[in-house]
């Protein structure tokens, strides 16, 4: 029997989903739905937009207004929806390649405008849908099918990128830290402006296998043992933090939201003509 | 059929695009048809630019100037680039700084347009308006009333007096030559 | 009331037409020679409660108008050659997901950066086949400022009626020229709204077409929670790998335009009744053709003109009829021969077809057409 959450928010007839056994994406998707549930949003006023890739299949299973767009462009489509109907809660689900390679330009500009969208990046450090090529978040010297001798590109820190570009709420959690992820997404939904949540996923099929990370369970254990909450990190020495993954709320500094700013122009012009 | 093909040429920033628009709008308020087109390079300022106007009492099919009845050139560069194409009995109006070559029955008017705008009126931005005053007074392609109305409809608020003065100066410069 | 007779630029007429048609969202990126369309949209949209957005790039502009249209706003973007190339993938998305929107391309010299401030007609075939895969297309091409106004409205109306992207193919001459226009009173305009579902959300099948092959479209946020994808999908909107579903969808998309050809096709002809020679042209070149026709008629040569207004679908039947009774069709184009390929396909067996091509990024002059016709006589 599916849980009440699944019953209420998933298109159960579309399940099971296409993700591989052990993939972190299912857990992450459930955390997002849980956050939507806890936020008490009207399903009719929620729109979930995605690009192309493994993560981008998520909206198909969710019972909202859902839009599966072209590779990298989810945020640009979402921007149009938000501008046309600012009362819609727009949530964008992207992968790491989707959001930071082909869609990198849209990402930084959505951050800069502080438009009221909640973006969630499912980061599994690999292009899964196409079979395991290295992505902009594949750690240096790790392998992918297009980096058979080790990847020499430096990886992006998506949260730092988003925070520097102007996102007003930024947080990171892992598939293992599902409850933290839910609360971060909840806070993000509560932020008027642009929020970015990086959800570290696992890809045992490609990334794990190529890089000898063991089973899905081993990869989850890695997340459990190596993630440090930002609140705890303050008390740790730089040596102790070496190689650790910072999770938690990384930025929370609200600023005026884009569509509200635009509405002010419309209102001002209306007033001037009266 | 009454039909004029007019080419205004100079360098970018001299306001000749607006000059062409004003001329075309003036023609409409005279009850005629007009078409204005332009050709320009990548420069917002400088370079050689042209604005073309066709005024006719009939429908205007082909929108570009082929045989100019009237050519205005405010710079040597523009004259050299766009000078050809003037009809044998056309009218050439150049700024005094431009040395133009006399050919056929072309009537040449050499007028200190730039100096008048810069030195006498102290405002290089009214160069185009002085030029329009000169051109309309010499050629009568549109009525003076239509020109004045079109100028005042287009120029920024608060500059009406200055532009009226520039027009009058243009008329005077032309009358001194005719 | 203020007189509506005025001097207006082609790009301005496009914005006036768009707003009259109900445009409430514009997204784009600055590019010569279409920029005035963005500038005027930025100025006018908030005055009618609409919204303008300058996106980070051309692709984003195309994507944003699709998003806005799904949320119920009539949307448009405008661009020129390089931007038109960049928008192609998402034009295909709008086609398969059946999202109404208008894409304006003010053609300039190409390929690549080409001649940004000069006119050309190089995107006739790109408008038809620019995006990948088999797909229908509607592309309209104006040859005057007033017609730019009219066709922009028509483009929105067709986009709404057939749930498809519509391309308005302008050129630099028409975009930048100013001429006297008299705009119609807004009450005289026919404005079409998309067909919305009249069933409950439980019964709604977002891609189940009616008899006209067009499915009713629900706005996002109105209670119809459905799925939209660029993948091949069935009537429910969800992806499918079924061969039959794919075949049915791709055929329906094409047939929904094909079955309305009579309504979509439009053209203008002059002096074709007794014509021995027809000049077939479009956009700014059609104006040169008209002048050329007048010059030749005054010399006693029986010349007529045929101007496709809908380039795609091409007014095929009418041209075939005409081709059976004329000696020659001359096709002047500001490219190396694009639409002439369609003309040859339609009536290459019936008559002689002569090309006149110019790629110097200058308009074709009437005298050039006259000379060509005198040569082939």
JSON list of C-alpha atoms in Angstrom, two decimals, chain A residues 7 93 138 154 165:
[
{"chain": "A", "resi": 7, "resn": "UNK", "atom": "CA", "xyz": [-1.42, 8.53, -2.49]},
{"chain": "A", "resi": 93, "resn": "UNK", "atom": "CA", "xyz": [13.91, 20.05, -10.78]},
{"chain": "A", "resi": 138, "resn": "UNK", "atom": "CA", "xyz": [32.26, 15.14, -11.24]},
{"chain": "A", "resi": 154, "resn": "UNK", "atom": "CA", "xyz": [37.54, 21.22, -11.78]},
{"chain": "A", "resi": 165, "resn": "UNK", "atom": "CA", "xyz": [25.05, 34.81, -8.39]}
]
